[in-house]
Amino acid sequence: MTEQQEASEDAVMTRIGQAVILLHAGDREEARNRLAEIWAEIGAEGDSLHRCTLAHYMADAQDDPADELAWDLRALTAADGLRPGEEPGLPPGRRPGQGVGQTPGEGPGRTPGEGAGQTIGEGAGQGVGQGARPGPQQAVRVFYPSLHLSLAADYVKLRRPEAARVHLARARAATGALADDGYGNGVRAAIARLERRLAAEPGEGPRPFPEQYS
């Protein structure tokens, strides 16, 4: 990647980070507006890491649990597009080399007590648009516990405990990629809390929900 490409990619991550700051400060509407603008610029064929990052945070900015689920599904779809051999900031089909994130438990509606709030890539030790990049294989692997945990929490809000259990099991299965640090331990603790909550949940009838989003 050239220095010019890196600067362009850093600018996108910086803009996402600025929107996240607004979100954490309580200005959800402005955060949504800024993230929507960036999403439109990235486009359907844009960098998968950017799409995954933005969608994950956009989910935090939603007021409707169904909309939150839709954005978390978009984040997962984008993460699935980060294939071996990819590098960040290059055309689709290139793998990321940098995680993004926030401290576990930050973000409206995503506290560990609710079983979510862990943000993608924090296990790589980087904030949005900051710092040196970890190995690409590590970066993509640390996304998944948080992504599936967020989806599990979404399905709990939508009273779909069976779907929640599926994603919670996937989150648990992916925790081997997490480091033994504050972030990794926070994600594991949040998974355990949601597991305990779901263990006490009776089965309920299904509600309609989006299967996938592009």
Coordinates of C-alpha atoms in Angstrom, one line a residue, residues 68-165:
E68 CA -29.7 -2.6 15.4
L69 CA -29.8 -6.2 14.3
A70 CA -29.8 -5.2 10.7
W71 CA -26.6 -3.2 11.1
D72 CA -24.9 -6.0 13.2
L73 CA -25.7 -8.4 10.4
R74 CA -24.1 -6.1 7.9
A75 CA -21.0 -5.9 10.2
L76 CA -20.8 -9.7 10.2
T77 CA -21.2 -9.9 6.5
A78 CA -18.4 -7.5 6.0
A79 CA -16.2 -9.4 8.4
D80 CA -16.8 -12.5 6.5
G81 CA -15.5 -10.7 3.4
L82 CA -12.1 -10.2 5.1
R83 CA -10.4 -13.2 3.6
P84 CA -6.9 -14.6 3.9
G85 CA -4.4 -12.7 2.0
E86 CA -6.2 -9.4 2.2
E87 CA -4.7 -6.1 3.2
P88 CA -6.7 -3.1 4.6
G89 CA -7.5 -0.2 2.3
L90 CA -7.2 -2.1 -1.0
P91 CA -10.0 -3.2 -3.2
P92 CA -12.6 -5.8 -2.1
G93 CA -11.0 -9.2 -1.6
R94 CA -8.2 -7.8 0.5
R95 CA -7.7 -8.8 4.1
P96 CA -7.5 -6.2 7.0
G97 CA -4.5 -5.6 9.1
Q98 CA -6.0 -3.4 11.8
G99 CA -8.6 -3.8 14.4
V100 CA -10.7 -1.0 15.8
G101 CA -12.6 -0.5 18.9
Q102 CA -13.4 0.9 22.3
T103 CA -13.2 -0.2 25.9
P104 CA -15.5 -3.2 26.6
G105 CA -18.9 -1.9 27.9
E106 CA -18.8 1.4 26.1
G107 CA -21.5 2.5 23.7
P108 CA -25.2 3.1 24.1
G109 CA -27.2 -0.1 24.6
R110 CA -24.0 -2.3 24.6
T111 CA -23.1 -2.7 28.2
P112 CA -21.5 -5.9 29.3
G113 CA -24.4 -6.5 31.6
E114 CA -26.6 -6.7 28.5
G115 CA -24.2 -9.1 26.9
A116 CA -22.8 -6.7 24.3
G117 CA -20.7 -3.6 24.0
Q118 CA -17.4 -5.2 23.1
T119 CA -16.2 -3.6 20.0
I120 CA -14.4 -5.2 17.1
G121 CA -10.7 -5.4 17.1
E122 CA -10.0 -4.0 20.5
G123 CA -8.1 -7.2 21.2
A124 CA -5.5 -6.0 18.7
G125 CA -4.9 -3.1 21.0
Q126 CA -5.9 -0.3 18.7
G127 CA -8.6 2.4 18.7
V128 CA -10.3 3.7 15.6
G129 CA -7.8 4.9 13.2
Q130 CA -4.9 4.7 15.6
G131 CA -1.6 3.0 16.0
A132 CA 0.4 0.2 14.4
R133 CA -1.3 -2.7 12.7
P134 CA -1.3 -6.2 14.1
G135 CA -1.0 -9.3 11.9
P136 CA -3.9 -9.6 9.4
Q137 CA -4.9 -13.1 10.6
Q138 CA -5.1 -11.9 14.2
A139 CA -7.1 -8.8 13.3
V140 CA -9.9 -10.6 11.5
R141 CA -10.1 -13.4 14.2
V142 CA -10.6 -11.0 17.1
F143 CA -13.6 -9.5 15.4
Y144 CA -15.8 -12.5 15.7
P145 CA -16.4 -12.9 19.5
S146 CA -17.7 -9.3 19.7
L147 CA -19.7 -9.5 16.5
H148 CA -21.5 -12.7 17.5
L149 CA -22.0 -11.4 21.0
S150 CA -23.7 -8.3 19.7
L151 CA -26.0 -10.4 17.5
A152 CA -26.9 -12.6 20.4
A153 CA -27.8 -9.5 22.5
D154 CA -29.9 -8.2 19.5
Y155 CA -31.9 -11.4 19.3
V156 CA -32.5 -11.3 23.1
K157 CA -34.0 -7.8 22.7
L158 CA -36.2 -9.2 19.9
R159 CA -37.2 -12.1 22.1
R160 CA -35.6 -14.7 19.9
P161 CA -33.7 -16.7 22.5
E162 CA -32.9 -19.7 20.2
A163 CA -31.2 -17.4 17.6
A164 CA -29.4 -15.7 20.5
R165 CA -28.1 -19.0 21.7

